mmCIF file of C-alpha atoms in Angstrom:
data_model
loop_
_atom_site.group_PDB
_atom_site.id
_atom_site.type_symbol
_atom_site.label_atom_id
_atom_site.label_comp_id
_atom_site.label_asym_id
_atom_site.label_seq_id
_atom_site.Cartn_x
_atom_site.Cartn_y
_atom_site.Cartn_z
ATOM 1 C CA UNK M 1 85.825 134.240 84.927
ATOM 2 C CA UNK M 2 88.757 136.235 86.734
ATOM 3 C CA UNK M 3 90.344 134.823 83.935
ATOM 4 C CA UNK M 4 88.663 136.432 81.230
ATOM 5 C CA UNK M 5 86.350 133.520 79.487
ATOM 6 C CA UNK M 6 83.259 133.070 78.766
ATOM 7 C CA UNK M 7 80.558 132.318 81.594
ATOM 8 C CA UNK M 8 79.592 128.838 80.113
ATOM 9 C CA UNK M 9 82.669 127.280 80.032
ATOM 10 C CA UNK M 10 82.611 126.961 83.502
ATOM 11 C CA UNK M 11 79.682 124.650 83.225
ATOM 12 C CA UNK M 12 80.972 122.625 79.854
ATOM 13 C CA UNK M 13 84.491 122.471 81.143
ATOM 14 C CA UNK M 14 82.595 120.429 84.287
ATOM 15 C CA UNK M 15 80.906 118.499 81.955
ATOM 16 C CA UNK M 16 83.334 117.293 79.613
ATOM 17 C CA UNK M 17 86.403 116.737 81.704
ATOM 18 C CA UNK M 18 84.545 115.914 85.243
ATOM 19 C CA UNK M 19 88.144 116.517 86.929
ATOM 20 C CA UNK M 20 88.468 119.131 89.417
ATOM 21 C CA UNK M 21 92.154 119.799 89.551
ATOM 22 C CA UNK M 22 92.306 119.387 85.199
ATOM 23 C CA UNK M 23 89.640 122.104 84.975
ATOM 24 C CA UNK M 24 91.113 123.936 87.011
ATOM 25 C CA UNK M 25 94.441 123.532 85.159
ATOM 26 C CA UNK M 26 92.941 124.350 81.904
ATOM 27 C CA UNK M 27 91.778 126.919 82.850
ATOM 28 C CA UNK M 28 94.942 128.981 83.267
ATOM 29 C CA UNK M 29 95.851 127.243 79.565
ATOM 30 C CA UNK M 30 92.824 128.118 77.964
ATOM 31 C CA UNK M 31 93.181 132.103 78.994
ATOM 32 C CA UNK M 32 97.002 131.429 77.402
ATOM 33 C CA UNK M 33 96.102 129.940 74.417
ATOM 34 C CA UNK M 34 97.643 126.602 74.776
ATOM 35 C CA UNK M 35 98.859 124.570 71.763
ATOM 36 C CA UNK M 36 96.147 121.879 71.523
ATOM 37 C CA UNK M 37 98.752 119.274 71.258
ATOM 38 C CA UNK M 38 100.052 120.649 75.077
ATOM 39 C CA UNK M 39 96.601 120.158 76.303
ATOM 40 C CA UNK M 40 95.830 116.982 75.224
ATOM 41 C CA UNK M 41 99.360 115.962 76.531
ATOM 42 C CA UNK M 42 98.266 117.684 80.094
ATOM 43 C CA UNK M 43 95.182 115.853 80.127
ATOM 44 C CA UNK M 44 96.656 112.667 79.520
ATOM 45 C CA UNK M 45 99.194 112.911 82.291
ATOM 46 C CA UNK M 46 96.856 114.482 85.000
ATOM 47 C CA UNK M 47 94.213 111.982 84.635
ATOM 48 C CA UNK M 48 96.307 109.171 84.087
ATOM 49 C CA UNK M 49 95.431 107.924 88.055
ATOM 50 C CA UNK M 50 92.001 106.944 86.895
ATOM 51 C CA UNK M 51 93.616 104.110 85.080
ATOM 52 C CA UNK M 52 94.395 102.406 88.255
ATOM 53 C CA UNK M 53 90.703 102.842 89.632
ATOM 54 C CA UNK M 54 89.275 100.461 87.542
ATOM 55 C CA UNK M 55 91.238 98.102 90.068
ATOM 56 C CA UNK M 56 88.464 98.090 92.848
ATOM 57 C CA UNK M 57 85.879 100.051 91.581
ATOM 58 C CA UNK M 58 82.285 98.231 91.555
ATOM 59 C CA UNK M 59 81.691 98.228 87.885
ATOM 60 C CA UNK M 60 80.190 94.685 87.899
ATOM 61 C CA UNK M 61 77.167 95.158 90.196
ATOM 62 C CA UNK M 62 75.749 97.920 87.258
ATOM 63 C CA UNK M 63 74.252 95.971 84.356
ATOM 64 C CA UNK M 64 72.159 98.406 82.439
ATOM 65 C CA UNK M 65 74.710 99.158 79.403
ATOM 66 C CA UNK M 66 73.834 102.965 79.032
ATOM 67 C CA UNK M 67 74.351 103.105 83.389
ATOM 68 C CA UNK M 68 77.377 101.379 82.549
ATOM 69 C CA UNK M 69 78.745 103.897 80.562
ATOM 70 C CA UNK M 70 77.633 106.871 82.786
ATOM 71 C CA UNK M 71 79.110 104.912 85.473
ATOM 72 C CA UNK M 72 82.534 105.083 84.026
ATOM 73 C CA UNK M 73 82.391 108.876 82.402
ATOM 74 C CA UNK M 74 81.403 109.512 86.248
ATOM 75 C CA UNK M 75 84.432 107.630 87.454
ATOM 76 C CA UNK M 76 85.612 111.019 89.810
ATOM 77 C CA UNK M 77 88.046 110.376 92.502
ATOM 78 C CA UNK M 78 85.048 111.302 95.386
ATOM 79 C CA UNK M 79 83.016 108.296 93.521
ATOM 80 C CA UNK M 80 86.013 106.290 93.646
ATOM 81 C CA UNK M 81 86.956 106.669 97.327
ATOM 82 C CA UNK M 82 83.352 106.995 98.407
ATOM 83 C CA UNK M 83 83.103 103.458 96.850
ATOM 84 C CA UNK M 84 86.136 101.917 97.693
ATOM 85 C CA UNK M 85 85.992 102.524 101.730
ATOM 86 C CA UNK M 86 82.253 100.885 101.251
ATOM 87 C CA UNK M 87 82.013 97.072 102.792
ATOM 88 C CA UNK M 88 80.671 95.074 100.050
ATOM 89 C CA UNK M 89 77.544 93.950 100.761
ATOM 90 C CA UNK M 90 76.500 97.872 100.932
ATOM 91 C CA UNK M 91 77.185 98.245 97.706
ATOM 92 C CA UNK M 92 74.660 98.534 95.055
ATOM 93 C CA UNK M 93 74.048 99.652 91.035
ATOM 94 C CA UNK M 94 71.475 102.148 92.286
ATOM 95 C CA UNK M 95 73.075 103.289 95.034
ATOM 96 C CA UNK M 96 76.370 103.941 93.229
ATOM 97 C CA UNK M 97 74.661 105.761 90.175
ATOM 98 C CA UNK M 98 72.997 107.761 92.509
ATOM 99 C CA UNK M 99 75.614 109.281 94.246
ATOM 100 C CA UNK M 100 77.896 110.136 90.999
ATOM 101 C CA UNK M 101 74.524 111.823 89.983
ATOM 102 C CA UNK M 102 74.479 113.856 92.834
ATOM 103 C CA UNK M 103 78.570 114.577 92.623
ATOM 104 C CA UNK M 104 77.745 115.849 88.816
ATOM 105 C CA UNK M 105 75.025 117.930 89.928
ATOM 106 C CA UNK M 106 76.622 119.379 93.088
ATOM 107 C CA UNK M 107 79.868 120.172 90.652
ATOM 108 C CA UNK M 108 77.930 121.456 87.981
ATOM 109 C CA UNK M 109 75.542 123.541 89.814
ATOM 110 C CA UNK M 110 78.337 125.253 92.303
ATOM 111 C CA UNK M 111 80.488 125.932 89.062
ATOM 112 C CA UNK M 112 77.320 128.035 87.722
ATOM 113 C CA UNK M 113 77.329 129.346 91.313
ATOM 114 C CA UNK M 114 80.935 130.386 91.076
ATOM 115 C CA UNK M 115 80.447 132.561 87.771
ATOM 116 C CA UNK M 116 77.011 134.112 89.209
ATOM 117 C CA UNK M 117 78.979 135.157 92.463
ATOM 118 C CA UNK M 118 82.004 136.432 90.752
ATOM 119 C CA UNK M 119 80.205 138.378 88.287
ATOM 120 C CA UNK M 120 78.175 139.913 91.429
ATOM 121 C CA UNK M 121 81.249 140.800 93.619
ATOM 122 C CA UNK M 122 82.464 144.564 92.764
ATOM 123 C CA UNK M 123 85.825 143.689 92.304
ATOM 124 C CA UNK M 124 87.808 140.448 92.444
ATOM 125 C CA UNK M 125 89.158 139.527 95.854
ATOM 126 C CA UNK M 126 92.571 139.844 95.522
ATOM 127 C CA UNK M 127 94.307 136.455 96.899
ATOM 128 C CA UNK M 128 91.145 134.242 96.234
ATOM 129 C CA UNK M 129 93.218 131.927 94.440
ATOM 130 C CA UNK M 130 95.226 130.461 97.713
ATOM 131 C CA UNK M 131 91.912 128.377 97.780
ATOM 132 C CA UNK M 132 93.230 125.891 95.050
ATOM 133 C CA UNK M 133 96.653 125.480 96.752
ATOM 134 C CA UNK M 134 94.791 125.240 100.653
ATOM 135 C CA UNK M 135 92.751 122.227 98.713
ATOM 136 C CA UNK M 136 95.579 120.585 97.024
ATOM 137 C CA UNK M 137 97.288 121.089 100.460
ATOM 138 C CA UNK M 138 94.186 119.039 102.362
ATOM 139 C CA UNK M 139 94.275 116.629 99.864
ATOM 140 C CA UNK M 140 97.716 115.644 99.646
ATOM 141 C CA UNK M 141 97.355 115.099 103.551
ATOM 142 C CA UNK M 142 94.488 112.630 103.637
ATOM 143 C CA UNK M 143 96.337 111.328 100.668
ATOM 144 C CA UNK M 144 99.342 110.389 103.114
ATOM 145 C CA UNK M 145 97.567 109.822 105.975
ATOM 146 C CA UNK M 146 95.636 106.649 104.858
ATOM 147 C CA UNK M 147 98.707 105.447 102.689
ATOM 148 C CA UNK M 148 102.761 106.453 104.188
ATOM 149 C CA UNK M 149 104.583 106.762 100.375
ATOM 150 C CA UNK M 150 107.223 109.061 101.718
ATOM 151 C CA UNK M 151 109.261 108.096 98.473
ATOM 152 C CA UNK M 152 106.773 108.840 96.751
ATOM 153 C CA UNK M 153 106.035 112.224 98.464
ATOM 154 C CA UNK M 154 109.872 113.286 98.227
ATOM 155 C CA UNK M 155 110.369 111.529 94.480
ATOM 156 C CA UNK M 156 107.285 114.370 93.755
ATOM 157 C CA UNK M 157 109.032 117.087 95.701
ATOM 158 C CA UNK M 158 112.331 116.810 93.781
ATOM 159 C CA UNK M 159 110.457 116.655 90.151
ATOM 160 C CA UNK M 160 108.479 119.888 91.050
ATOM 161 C CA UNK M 161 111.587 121.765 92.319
ATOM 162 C CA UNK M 162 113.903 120.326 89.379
ATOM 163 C CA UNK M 163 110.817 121.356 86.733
ATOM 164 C CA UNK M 164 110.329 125.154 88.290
ATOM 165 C CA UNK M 165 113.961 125.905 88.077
ATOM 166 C CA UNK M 166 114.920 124.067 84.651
ATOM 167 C CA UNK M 167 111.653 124.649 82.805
ATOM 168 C CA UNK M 168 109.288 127.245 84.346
ATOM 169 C CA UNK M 169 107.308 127.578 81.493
ATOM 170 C CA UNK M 170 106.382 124.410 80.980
ATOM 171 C CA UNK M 171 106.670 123.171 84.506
ATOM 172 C CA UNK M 172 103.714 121.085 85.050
ATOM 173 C CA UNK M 173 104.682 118.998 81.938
ATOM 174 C CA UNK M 174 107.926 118.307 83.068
ATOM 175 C CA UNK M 175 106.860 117.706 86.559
ATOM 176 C CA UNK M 176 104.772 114.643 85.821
ATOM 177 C CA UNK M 177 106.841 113.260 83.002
ATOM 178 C CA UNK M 178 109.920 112.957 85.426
ATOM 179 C CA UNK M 179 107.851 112.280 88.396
ATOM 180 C CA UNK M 180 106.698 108.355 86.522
ATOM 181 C CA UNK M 181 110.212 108.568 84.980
ATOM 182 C CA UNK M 182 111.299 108.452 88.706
ATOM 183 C CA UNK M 183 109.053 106.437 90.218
ATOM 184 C CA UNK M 184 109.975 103.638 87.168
ATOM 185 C CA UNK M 185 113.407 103.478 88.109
ATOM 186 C CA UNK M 186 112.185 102.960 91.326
ATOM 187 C CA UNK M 187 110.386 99.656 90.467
ATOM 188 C CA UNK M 188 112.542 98.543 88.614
ATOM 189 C CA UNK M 189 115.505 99.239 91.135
ATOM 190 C CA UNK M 190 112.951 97.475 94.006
ATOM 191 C CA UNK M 191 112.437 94.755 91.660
ATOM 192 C CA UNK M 192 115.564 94.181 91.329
ATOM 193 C CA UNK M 193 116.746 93.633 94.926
ATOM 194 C CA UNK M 194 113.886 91.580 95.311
ATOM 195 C CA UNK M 195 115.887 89.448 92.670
ATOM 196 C CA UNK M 196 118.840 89.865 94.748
ATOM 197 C CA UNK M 197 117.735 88.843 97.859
ATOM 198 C CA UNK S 1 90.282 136.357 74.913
ATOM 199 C CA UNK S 2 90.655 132.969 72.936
ATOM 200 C CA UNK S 3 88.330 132.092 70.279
ATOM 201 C CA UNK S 4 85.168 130.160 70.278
ATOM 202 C CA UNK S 5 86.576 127.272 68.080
ATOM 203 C CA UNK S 6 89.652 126.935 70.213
ATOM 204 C CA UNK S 7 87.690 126.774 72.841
ATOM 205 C CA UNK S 8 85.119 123.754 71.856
ATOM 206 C CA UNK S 9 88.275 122.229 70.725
ATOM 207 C CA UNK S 10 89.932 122.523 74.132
ATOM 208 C CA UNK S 11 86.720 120.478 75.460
ATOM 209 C CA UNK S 12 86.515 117.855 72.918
ATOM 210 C CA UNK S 13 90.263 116.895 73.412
ATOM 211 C CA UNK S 14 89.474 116.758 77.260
ATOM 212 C CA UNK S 15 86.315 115.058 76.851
ATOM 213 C CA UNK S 16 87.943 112.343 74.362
ATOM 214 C CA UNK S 17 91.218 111.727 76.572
ATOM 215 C CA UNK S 18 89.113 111.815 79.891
ATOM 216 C CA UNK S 19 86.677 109.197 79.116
ATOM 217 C CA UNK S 20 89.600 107.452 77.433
ATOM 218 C CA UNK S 21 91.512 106.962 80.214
ATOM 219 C CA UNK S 22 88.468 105.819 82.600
ATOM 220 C CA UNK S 23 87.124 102.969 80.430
ATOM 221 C CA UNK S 24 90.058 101.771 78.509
ATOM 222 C CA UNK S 25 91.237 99.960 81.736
ATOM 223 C CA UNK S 26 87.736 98.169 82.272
ATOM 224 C CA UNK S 27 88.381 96.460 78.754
ATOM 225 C CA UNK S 28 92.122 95.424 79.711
ATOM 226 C CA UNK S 29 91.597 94.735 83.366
ATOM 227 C CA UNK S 30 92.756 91.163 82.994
ATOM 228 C CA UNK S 31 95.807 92.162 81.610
ATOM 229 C CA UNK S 32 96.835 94.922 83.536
ATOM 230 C CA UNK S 33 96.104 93.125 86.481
ATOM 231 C CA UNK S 34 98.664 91.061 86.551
ATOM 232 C CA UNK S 35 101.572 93.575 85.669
ATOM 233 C CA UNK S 36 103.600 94.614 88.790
ATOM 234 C CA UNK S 37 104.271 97.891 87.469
ATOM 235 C CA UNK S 38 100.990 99.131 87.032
ATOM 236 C CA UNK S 39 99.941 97.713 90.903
ATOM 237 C CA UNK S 40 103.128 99.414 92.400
ATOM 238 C CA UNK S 41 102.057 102.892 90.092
ATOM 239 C CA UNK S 42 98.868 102.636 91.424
ATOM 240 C CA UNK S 43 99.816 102.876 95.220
ATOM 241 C CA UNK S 44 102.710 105.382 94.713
ATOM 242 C CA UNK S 45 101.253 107.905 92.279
ATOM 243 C CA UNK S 46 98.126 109.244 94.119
ATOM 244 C CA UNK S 47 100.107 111.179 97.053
ATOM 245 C CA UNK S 48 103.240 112.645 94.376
ATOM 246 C CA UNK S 49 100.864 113.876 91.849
ATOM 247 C CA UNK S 50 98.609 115.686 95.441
ATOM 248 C CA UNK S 51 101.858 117.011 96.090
ATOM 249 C CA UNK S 52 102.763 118.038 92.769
ATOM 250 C CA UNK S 53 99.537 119.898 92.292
ATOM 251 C CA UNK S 54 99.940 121.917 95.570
ATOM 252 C CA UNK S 55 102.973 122.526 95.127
ATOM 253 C CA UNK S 56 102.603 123.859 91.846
ATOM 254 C CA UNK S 57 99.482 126.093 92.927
ATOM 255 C CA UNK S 58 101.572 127.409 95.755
ATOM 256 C CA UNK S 59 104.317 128.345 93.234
ATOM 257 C CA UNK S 60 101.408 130.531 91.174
ATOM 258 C CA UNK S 61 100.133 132.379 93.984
ATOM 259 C CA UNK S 62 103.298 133.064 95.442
ATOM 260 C CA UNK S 63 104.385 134.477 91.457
ATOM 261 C CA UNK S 64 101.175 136.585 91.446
ATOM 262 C CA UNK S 65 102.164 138.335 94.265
ATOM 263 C CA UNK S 66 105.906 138.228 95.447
ATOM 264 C CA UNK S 67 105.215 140.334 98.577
ATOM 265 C CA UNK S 68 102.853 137.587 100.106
ATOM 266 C CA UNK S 69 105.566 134.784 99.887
ATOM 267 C CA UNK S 70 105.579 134.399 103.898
ATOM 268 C CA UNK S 71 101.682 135.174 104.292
ATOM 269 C CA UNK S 72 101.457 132.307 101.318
ATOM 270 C CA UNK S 73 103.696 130.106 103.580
ATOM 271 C CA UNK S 74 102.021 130.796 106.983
ATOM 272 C CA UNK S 75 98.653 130.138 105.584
ATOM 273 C CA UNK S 76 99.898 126.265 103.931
ATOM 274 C CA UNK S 77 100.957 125.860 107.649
ATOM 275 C CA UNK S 78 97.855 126.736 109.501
ATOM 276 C CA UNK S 79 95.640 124.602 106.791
ATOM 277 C CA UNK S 80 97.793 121.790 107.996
ATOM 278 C CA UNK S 81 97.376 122.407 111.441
ATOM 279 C CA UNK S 82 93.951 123.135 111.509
ATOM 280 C CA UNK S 83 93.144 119.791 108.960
ATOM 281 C CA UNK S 84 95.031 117.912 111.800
ATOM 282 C CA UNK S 85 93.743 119.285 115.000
ATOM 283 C CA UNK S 86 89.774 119.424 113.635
ATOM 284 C CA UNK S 87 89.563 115.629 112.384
ATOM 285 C CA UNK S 88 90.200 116.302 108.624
ATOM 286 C CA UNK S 89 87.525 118.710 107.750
ATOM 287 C CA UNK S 90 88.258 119.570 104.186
ATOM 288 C CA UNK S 91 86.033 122.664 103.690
ATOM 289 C CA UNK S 92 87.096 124.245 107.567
ATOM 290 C CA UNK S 93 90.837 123.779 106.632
ATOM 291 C CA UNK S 94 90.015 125.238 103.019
ATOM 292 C CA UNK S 95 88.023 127.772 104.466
ATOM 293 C CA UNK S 96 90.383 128.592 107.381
ATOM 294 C CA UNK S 97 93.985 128.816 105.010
ATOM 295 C CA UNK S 98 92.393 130.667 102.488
ATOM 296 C CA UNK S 99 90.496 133.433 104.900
ATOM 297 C CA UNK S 100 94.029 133.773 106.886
ATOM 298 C CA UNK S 101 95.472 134.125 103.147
ATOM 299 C CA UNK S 102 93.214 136.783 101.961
ATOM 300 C CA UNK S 103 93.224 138.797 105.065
ATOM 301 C CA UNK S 104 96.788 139.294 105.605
ATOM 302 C CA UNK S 105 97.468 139.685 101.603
ATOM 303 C CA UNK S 106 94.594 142.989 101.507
ATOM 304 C CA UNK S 107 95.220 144.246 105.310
ATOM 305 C CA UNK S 108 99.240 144.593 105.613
#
């Protein structure tokens, strides 16, 4: 609320998107008044990964069609890893349903918790924000550590210095657009020494 | 501060797209499956767009205050060692970067 919304969008931005790292995007673009169009194309991009989680994600073992559908709105990427480092035969419908409940709750709750503690604190604590970046930071390590893609890692690096120079405005936009552009030539230039070879 | 129906807006555009994007896949499994490009997106993407996104959030705190470039720096640096040396404890390393962040942006 540092950045002058109102207190229950924290809650309904956790509901609706379910995406830590989007809300947290949005965020800035709400308090800018974002062209919708902008948004949705943000959106897209960002979440795009959870395309590729319907690869091994345990979708079969819930039957119950509305649990089926709560199952995939509650598709986060804590569900998905929780899940996928799970042996199979520990896997279960109630047992999966049960812990995205508890991920919605714990995210929804500690949001409320967020805008009840900043509204208490006198001022706001300047340099807070470093939080997001120390995260992102974490992540992006445990990210690396189970899978090496240093391509991948310096494909992203150039794309995120390229964007902030070029098109600082608009950065995160360009970042991802020529991040897959790259990473497309890059299949189809491995694909085509496998062809060679 | 942006209005109400913006706002709502903003949510059912996320809402839409979101869910979009996690059950469309379920109903084309079969198909995407099989496409190469799609398996080799799906290992390579996960640790660029992670890197994107801190990179990115680095770049905004270090706009919103210039003079804490280095602090900014030093603090990326000691979450990394500290994530490292304490067995990948994501809210200690959080907690530790941030704190080390704070402190030397308010005290010097």
């Amino acid at each position: 609320m540092q950045a002058g919304l109102p207190w229950w969008l924290a809650p309904a931005l956790s509901l609706s998107a379910f995406a830590g790292s989007l809300e947290l995007l949005l965020v800035g673009m709400m308090a800018s008044v974002t062209p919708l169009a902008a948004v949705a194309l943000t959106v897209l991009v960002v979440n795009f990964r959870h395309v590729f989680y319907a690869f091994n994600f345990p979708l079969h073992l819930v039957k119950q069609p509305a649990a089926k559908v709560y199952a995939v709105y509650a598709m986060i990427d804590e569900a998905y890893a929780v899940n996928a480092s799970l042996p199979e035969h520990e896997r279960s419908a109630p047992r999966l349903l049960a812990m995205q409940i508890a991920c919605e709750t714990y995210w929804v709750g500690g949001g409320l918790l967020g805008v009840a503690l900043g509204a208490a604190l006198p001022a706001p604590v300047k340099g807070l924000e470093f939080a997001l970046c120390a995260l992102f930071t974490v992540l992006t390590l445990d990210a690396f550590c189970s899978r090496k893609e240093l391509p991948s890692l310096l494909l992203a690096g150039a794309s995120v210095t390229i964007a902030l120079f070029l098109t600082p405005a608009v950065a995160m936009f360009t970042v991802l657009l020529l991040f897959v552009g790259l990473l497309l030539a890059r299949h189809f230039a491995t694909a085509r020494k496998a062809a060679d070879a | 501060m942006p209005s109400t129906p913006y706002l709502i807006a903003v949510l059912s555009i996320v809402f839409t797209i979101t869910l979009a994007l996690r059950a469309v896949p379920f109903a084309v499994l079969g198909r995407l499956r099989d496409s190469a490009v799609v398996r080799r997106l799906a290992v390579w993407m996960p640790v660029g767009i992670l890197a994107i996104l801190a990179v990115t959030a680095l770049h905004g705190t270090i706009t919103k205050d210039s003079h804490g470039t280095w602090y900014a720096l030093l603090a990326v640096a000691a979450t990394v060692v500290v994530h490292l040396a304490f067995r990948r404890r994501t809210i200690l390393s959080v907690g530790a970067g941030t704190t080390l962040y704070v402190v030397l942006l308010n005290s010097l």
